[in-house]
mmCIF file of C-alpha atoms and ligand atoms in Angstrom:
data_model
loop_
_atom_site.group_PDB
_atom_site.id
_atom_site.type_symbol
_atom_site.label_atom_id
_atom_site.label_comp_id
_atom_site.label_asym_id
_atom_site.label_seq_id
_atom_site.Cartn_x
_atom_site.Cartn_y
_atom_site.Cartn_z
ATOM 1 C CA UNK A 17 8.185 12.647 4.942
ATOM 2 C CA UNK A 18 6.169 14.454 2.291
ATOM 3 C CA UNK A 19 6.614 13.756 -1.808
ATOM 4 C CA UNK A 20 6.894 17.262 -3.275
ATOM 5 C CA UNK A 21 5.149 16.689 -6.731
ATOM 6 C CA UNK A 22 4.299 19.326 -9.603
ATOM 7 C CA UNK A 23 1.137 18.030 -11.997
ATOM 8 C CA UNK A 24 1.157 18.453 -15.534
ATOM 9 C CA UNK A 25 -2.426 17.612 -16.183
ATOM 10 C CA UNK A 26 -5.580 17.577 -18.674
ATOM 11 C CA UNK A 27 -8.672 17.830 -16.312
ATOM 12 C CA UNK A 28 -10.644 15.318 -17.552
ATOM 13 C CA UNK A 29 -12.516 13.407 -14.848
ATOM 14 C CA UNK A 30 -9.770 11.115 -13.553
ATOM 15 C CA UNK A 31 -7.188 13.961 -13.673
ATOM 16 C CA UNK A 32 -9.780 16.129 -11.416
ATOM 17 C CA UNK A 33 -10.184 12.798 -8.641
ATOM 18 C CA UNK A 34 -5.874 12.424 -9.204
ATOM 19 C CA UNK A 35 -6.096 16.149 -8.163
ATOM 20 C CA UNK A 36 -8.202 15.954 -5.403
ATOM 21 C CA UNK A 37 -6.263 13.182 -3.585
ATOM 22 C CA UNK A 38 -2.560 14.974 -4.385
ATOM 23 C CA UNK A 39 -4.345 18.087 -2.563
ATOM 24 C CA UNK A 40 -4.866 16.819 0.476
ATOM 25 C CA UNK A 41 -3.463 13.464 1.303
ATOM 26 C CA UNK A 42 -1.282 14.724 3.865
ATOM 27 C CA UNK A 43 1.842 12.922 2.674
ATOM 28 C CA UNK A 44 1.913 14.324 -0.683
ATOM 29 C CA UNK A 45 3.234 18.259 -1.258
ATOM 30 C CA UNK A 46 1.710 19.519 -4.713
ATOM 31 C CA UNK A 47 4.011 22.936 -5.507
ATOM 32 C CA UNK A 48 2.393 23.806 -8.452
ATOM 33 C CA UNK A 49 -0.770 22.517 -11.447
ATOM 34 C CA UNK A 50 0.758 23.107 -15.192
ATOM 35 C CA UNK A 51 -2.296 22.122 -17.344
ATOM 36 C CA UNK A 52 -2.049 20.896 -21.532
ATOM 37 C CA UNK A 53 -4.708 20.448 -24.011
ATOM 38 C CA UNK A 54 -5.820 16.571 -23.864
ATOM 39 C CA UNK A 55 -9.412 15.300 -23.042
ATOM 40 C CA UNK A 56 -10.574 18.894 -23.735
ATOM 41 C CA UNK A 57 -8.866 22.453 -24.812
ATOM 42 C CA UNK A 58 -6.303 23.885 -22.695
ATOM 43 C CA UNK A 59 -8.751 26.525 -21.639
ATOM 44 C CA UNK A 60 -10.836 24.301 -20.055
ATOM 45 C CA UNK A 61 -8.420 22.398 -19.083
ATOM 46 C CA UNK A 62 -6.670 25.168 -16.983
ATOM 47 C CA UNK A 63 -10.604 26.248 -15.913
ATOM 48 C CA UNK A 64 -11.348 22.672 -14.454
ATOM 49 C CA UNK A 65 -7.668 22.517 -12.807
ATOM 50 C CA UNK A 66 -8.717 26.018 -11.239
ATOM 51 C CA UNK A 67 -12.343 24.153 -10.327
ATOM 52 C CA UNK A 68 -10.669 21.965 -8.279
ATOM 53 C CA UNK A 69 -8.920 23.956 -6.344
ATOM 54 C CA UNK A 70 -11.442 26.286 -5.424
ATOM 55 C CA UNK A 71 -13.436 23.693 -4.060
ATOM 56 C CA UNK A 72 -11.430 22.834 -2.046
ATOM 57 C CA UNK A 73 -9.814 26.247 -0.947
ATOM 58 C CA UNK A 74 -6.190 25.611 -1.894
ATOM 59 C CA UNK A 75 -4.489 28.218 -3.549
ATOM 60 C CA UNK A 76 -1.927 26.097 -5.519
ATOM 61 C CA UNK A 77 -0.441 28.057 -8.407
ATOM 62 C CA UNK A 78 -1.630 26.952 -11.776
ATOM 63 C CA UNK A 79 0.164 27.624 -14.991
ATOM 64 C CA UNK A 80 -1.514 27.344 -18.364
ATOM 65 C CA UNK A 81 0.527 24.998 -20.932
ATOM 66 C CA UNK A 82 0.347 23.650 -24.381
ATOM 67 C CA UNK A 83 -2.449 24.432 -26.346
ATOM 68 C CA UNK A 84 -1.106 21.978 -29.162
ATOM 69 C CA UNK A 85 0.962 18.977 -29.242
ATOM 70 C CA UNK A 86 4.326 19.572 -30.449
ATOM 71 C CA UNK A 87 3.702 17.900 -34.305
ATOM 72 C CA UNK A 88 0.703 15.945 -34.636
ATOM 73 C CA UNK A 89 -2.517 17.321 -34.841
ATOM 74 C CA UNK A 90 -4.551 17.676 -31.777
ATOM 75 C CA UNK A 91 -7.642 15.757 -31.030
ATOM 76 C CA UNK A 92 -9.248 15.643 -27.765
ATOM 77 C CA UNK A 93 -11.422 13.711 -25.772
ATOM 78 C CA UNK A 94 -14.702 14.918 -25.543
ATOM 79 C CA UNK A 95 -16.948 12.093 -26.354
ATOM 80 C CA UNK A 96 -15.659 10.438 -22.870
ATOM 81 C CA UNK A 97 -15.235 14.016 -20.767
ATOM 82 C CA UNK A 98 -17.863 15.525 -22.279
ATOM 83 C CA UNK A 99 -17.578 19.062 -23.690
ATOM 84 C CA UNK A 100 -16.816 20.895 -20.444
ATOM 85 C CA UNK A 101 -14.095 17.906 -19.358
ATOM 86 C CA UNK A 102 -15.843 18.035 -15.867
ATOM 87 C CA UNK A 103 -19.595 17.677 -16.591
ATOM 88 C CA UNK A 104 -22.028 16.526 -13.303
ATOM 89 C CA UNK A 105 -21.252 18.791 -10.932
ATOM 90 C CA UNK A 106 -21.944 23.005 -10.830
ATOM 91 C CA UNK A 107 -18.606 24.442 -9.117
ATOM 92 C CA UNK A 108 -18.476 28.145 -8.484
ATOM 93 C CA UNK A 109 -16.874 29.949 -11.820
ATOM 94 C CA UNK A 110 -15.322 32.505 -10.098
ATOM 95 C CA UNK A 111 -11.615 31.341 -10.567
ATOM 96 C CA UNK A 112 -8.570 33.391 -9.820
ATOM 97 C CA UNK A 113 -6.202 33.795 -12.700
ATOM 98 C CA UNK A 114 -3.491 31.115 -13.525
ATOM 99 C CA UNK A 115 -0.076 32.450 -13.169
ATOM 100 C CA UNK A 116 0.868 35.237 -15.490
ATOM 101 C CA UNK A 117 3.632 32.847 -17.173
ATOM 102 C CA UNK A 118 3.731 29.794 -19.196
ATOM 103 C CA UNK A 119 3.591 26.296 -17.968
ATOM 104 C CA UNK A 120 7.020 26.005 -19.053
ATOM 105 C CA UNK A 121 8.379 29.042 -17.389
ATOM 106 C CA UNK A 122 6.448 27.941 -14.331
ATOM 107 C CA UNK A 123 7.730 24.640 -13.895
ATOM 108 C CA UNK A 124 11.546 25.974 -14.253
ATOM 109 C CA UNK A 125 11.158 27.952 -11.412
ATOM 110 C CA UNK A 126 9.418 25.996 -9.294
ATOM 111 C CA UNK A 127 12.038 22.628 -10.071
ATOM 112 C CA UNK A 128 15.361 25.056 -9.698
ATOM 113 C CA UNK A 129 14.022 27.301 -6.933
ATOM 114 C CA UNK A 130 13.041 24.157 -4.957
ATOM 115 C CA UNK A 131 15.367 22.812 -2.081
ATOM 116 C CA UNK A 132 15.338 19.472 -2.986
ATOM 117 C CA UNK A 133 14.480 17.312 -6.167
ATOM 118 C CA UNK A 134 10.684 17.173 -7.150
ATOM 119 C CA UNK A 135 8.983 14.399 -8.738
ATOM 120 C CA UNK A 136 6.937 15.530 -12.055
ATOM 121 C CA UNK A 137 3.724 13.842 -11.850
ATOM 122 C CA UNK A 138 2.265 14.053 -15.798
ATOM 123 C CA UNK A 139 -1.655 13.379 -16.405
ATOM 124 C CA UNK A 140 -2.092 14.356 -19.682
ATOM 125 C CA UNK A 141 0.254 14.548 -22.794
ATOM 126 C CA UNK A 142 3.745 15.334 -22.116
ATOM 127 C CA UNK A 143 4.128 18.697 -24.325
ATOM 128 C CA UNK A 144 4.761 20.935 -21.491
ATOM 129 C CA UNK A 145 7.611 18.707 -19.992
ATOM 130 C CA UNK A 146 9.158 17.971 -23.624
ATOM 131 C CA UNK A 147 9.361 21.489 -23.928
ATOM 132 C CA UNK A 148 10.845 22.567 -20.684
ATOM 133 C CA UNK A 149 13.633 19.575 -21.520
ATOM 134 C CA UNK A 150 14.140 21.410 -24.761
ATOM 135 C CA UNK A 151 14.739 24.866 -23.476
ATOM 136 C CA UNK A 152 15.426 24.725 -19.679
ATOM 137 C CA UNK A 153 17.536 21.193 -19.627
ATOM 138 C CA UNK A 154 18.875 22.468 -16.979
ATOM 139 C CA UNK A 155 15.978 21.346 -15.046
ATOM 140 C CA UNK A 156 16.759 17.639 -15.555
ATOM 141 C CA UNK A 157 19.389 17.791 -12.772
ATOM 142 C CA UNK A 158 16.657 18.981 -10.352
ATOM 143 C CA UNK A 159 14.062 16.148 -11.439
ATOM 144 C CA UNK A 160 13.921 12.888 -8.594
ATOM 145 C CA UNK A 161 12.091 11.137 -10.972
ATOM 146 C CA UNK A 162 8.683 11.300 -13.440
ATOM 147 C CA UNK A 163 5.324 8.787 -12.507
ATOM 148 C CA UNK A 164 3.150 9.375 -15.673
ATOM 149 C CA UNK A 165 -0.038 7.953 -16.721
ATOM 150 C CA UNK A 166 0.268 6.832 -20.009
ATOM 151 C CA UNK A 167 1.321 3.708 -22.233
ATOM 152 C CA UNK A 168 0.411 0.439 -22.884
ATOM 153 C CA UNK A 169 2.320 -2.956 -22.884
ATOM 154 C CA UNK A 170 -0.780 -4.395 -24.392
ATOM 155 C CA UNK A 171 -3.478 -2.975 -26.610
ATOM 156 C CA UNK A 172 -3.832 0.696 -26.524
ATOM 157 C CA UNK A 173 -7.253 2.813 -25.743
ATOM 158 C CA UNK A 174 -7.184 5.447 -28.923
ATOM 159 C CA UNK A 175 -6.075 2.824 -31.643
ATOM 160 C CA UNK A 176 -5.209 -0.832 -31.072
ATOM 161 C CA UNK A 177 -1.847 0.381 -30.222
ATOM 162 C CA UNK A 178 -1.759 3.680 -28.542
ATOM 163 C CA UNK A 179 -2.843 4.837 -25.245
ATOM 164 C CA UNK A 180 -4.601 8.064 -25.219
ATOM 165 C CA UNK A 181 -2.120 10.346 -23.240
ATOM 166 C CA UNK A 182 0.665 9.109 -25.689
ATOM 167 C CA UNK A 183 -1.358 9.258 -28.658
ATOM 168 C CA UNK A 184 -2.101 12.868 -28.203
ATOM 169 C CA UNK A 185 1.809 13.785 -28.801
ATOM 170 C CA UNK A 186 3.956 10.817 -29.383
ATOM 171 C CA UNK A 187 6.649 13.329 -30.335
ATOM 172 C CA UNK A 188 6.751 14.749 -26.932
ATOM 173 C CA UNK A 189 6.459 11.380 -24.704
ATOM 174 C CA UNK A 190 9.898 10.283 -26.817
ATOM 175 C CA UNK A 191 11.371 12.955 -25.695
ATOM 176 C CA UNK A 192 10.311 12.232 -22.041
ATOM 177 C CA UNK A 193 11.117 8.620 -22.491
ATOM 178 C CA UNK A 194 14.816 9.524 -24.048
ATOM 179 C CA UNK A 195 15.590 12.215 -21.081
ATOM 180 C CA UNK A 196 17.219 9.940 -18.927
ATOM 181 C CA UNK A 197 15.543 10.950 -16.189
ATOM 182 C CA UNK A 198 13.769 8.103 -14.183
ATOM 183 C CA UNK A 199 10.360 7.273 -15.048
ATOM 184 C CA UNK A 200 7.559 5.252 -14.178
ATOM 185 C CA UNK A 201 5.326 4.275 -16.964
ATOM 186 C CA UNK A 202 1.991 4.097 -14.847
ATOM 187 C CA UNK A 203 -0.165 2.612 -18.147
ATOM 188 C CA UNK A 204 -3.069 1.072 -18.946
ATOM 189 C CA UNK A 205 -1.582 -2.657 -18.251
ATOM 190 C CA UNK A 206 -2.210 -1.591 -14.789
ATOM 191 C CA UNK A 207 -4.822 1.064 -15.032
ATOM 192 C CA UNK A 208 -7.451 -0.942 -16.848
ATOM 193 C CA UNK A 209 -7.504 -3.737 -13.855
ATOM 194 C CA UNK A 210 -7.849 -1.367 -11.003
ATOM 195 C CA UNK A 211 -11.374 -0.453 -11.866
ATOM 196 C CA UNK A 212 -13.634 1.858 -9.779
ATOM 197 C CA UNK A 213 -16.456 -0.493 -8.993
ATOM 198 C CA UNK A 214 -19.873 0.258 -8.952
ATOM 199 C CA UNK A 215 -20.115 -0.359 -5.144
ATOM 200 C CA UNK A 216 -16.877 2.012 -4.737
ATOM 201 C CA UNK A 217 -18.539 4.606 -6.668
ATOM 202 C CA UNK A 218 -21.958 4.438 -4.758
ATOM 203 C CA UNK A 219 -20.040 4.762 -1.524
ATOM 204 C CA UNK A 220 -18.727 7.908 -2.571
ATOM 205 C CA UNK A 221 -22.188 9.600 -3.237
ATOM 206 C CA UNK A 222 -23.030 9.611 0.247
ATOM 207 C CA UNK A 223 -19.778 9.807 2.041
ATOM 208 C CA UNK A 224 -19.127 13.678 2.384
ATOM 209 C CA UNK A 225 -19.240 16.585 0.431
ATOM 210 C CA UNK A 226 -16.174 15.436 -1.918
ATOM 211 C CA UNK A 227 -17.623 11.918 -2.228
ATOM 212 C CA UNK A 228 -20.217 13.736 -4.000
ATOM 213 C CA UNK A 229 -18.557 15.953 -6.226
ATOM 214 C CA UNK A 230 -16.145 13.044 -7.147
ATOM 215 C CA UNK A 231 -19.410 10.658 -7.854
ATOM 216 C CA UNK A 232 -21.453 13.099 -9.398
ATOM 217 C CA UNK A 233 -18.167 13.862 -12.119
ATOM 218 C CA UNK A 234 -17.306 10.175 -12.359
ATOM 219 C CA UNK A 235 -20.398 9.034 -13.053
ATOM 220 C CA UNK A 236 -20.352 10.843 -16.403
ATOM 221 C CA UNK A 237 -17.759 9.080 -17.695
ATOM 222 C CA UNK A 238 -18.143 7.972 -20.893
ATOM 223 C CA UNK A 239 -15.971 4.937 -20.415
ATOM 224 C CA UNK A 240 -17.557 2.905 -18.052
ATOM 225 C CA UNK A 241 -18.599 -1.096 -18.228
ATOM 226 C CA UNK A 242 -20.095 -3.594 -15.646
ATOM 227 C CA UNK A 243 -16.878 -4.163 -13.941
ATOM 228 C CA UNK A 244 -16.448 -0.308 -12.652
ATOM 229 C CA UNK A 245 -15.030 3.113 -14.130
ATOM 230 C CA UNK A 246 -10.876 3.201 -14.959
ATOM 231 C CA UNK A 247 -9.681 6.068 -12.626
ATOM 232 C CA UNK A 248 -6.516 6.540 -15.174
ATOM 233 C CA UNK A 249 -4.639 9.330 -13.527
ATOM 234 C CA UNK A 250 -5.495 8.382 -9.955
ATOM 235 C CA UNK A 251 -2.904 5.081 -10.330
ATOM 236 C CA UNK A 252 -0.040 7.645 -10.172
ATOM 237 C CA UNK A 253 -1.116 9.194 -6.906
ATOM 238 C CA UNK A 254 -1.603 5.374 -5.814
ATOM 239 C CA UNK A 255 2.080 4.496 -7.105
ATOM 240 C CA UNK A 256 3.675 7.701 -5.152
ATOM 241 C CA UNK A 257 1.872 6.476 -1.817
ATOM 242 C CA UNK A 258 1.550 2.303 -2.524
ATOM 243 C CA UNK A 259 4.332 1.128 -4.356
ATOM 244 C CA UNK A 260 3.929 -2.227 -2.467
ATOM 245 C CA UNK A 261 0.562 -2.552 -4.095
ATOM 246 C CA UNK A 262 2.460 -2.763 -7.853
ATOM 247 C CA UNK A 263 3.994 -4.691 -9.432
ATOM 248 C CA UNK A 264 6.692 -2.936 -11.749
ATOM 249 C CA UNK A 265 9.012 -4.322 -14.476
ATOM 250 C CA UNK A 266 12.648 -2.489 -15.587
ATOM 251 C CA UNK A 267 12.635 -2.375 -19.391
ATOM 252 C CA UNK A 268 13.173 0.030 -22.188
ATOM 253 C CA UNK A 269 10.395 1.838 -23.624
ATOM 254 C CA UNK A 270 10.420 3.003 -27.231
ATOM 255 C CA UNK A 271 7.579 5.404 -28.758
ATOM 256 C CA UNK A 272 6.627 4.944 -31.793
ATOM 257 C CA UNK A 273 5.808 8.454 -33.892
ATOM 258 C CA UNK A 274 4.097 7.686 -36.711
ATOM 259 C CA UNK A 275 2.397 4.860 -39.381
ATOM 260 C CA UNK A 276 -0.514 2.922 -37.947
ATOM 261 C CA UNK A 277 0.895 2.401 -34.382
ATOM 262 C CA UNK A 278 1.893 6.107 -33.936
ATOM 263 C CA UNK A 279 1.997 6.301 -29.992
ATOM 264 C CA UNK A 280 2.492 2.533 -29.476
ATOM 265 C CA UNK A 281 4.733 2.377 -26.200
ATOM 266 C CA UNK A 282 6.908 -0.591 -26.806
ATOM 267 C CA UNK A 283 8.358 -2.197 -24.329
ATOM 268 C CA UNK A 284 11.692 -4.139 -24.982
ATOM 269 C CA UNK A 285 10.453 -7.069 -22.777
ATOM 270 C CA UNK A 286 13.029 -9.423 -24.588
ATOM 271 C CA UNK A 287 16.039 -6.975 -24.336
ATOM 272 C CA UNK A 288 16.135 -7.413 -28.005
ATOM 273 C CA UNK A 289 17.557 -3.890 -29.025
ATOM 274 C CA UNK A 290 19.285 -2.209 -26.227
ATOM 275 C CA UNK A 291 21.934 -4.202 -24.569
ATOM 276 C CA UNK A 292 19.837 -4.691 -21.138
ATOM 277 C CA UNK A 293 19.495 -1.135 -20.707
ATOM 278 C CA UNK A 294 16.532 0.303 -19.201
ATOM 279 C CA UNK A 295 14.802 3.818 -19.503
ATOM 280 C CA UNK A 296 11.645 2.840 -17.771
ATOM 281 C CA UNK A 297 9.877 1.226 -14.793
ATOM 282 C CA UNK A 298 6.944 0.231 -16.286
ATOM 283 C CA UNK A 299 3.377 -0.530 -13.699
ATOM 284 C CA UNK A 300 2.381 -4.306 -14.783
ATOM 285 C CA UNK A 301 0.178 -5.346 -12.101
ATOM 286 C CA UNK A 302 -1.922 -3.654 -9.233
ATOM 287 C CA UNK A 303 -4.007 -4.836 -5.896
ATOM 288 C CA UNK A 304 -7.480 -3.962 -7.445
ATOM 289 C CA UNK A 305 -9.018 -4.527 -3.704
ATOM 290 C CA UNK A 306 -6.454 -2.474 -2.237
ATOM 291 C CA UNK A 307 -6.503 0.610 -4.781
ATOM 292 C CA UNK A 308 -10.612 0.984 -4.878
ATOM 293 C CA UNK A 309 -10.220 0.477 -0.348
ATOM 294 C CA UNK A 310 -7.950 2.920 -0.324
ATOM 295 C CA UNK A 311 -9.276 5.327 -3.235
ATOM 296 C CA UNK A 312 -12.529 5.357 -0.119
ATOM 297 C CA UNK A 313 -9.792 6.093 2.396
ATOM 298 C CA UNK A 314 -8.556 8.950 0.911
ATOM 299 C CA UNK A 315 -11.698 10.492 0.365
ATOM 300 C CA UNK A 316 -13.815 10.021 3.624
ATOM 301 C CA UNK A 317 -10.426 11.475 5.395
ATOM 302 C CA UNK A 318 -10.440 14.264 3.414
ATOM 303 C CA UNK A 319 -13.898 15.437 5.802
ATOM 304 C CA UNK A 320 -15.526 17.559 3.667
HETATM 305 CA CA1 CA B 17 -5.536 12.997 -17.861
#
């Protein structure tokens, strides 16, 4: 049984490895790459999305998305991604052209024309799926569920409180949270433990030709320590395929949209303020071991 999954994503170094195991584990159907402005503009964004692809020869449709979030101002990620969001490794620039439509309009068509529900698989900010809630809610009917990376139940990896996918439009991951669709809240609690280590990512280098595209792009991440590299985005690709290797909580998750915790996910761990109701399954522990054994899997299968 295949998952048929659309990405909404901010290539960005873990969105670009997140790709590259949706495209070809075998048990995963990607139907279409919207792309947002995050860790860099949405023009290179949609450019390193494209990268990807080529590379490896798929000819997945990509739709460019939000170049803004929907209030806040936007601030990217640079000083981590670098300015290109993919730096390390020289990929042919001759991309196709993404779709001559807007995310938005793309992922309508793809979610009602589709036989059966499709699981939205967000990497970056939400933007592109507030806004197809907002004018296409008709979609929401059509929607299995939503695994995003993003959140925090602890501290946050922009500001003490927010996590970085959040942070970049708080306004649009309420809306997501307040859908009523179900989601998975795939967040740093869980994302921060299952680390890339060192002798993971040396592995890769010499493994096969992806090994070394993956290494070569990871190991200019600007956010690595002792311990190993966070692979952010991958964890969602991990959830869809492993759920027995996390842990997951029911709860309600409020976003916070501005003052000095704007894009705080709180989580009402307490029940406090809604009744036992839950909006959220939110990722609270993961199988390092397992993750960074299979992350290896995944790649030396892929054979080229
Ligand atoms: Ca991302």
């Amino acid at each position: 049984m295949t998952i048929k999954i659309i990405m909404d994503t901010d290539p960005g170094i873990d969105d670009a490895a997140a790709l590259t195991m949706a495209l070809n584990d075998p048990e995963i159907d990607l139907r279409l790459v919207t792309t947002v402005a995050g860790n860099v503009t949405v023009d290179k964004t949609t450019k390193n999305a494209q990268k990807i692809l080529r590379f490896f020869n798929k000819d997945v449709p990509v739709a460019a998305g939000a170049k803004q979030p929907l209030i806040k101002e936007f601030e990217d990620a640079a000083r981590i991604h670098g300015e290109s969001g993919m730096p390390g490794y020289d990929f042919p620039e001759d991309l196709p052209k993404p779709l001559d439509k807007t995310a938005v309009e793309a992922l309508h068509d793809e979610i009602m024309s589709s036989d059966e529900p499709i699981t939205l698989v967000p990497t970056g900010s939400y933007t592109n799926i507030a806004l197809l809630f907002s004018e296409h809610p008709e979609v929401k009917d059509h929607i299995e569920r939503i695994v995003a990376m993003g959140g925090s139940l602890g501290l946050g990896n922009m500001t003490s409180a927010a996590e970085f996918n959040v942070f970049t439009d708080p306004d649009a991951a309420k809306i997501v949270y307040q859908s009523g669709i179900p989601i998975v809240m795939v967040g740093l609690d869980i994302t921060m433990q299952a680390l890339l280590t060192p002798e993971s990512l040396s592995k890769l280098e010499h493994m096969n030709k992806t090994g070394k595209m993956l290494h070569d792009i990871i190991s200019n991440d600007g956010d690595n320590s002792e311990a190993g590299i966070a692979m952010h985005d991958v964890n969602t690709i991990f959830y869809l395929l492993h759920p027995e290797a996390i842990t997951t909580e029911a709860m309600w998750i409020d976003v916070i949209t501005d003052g000095p915790a704007i894009g705080e996910t709180v989580g009402d761990i307490r029940g406090a303020y809604h009744d036992g109701e839950t909006n959220a399954d939110v990722c609270v522990d993961i199988d390092s071991a397992a993750f960074n054994k299979w992350f290896l899997e995944e790649v030396a299968a892929i054979n080229y």
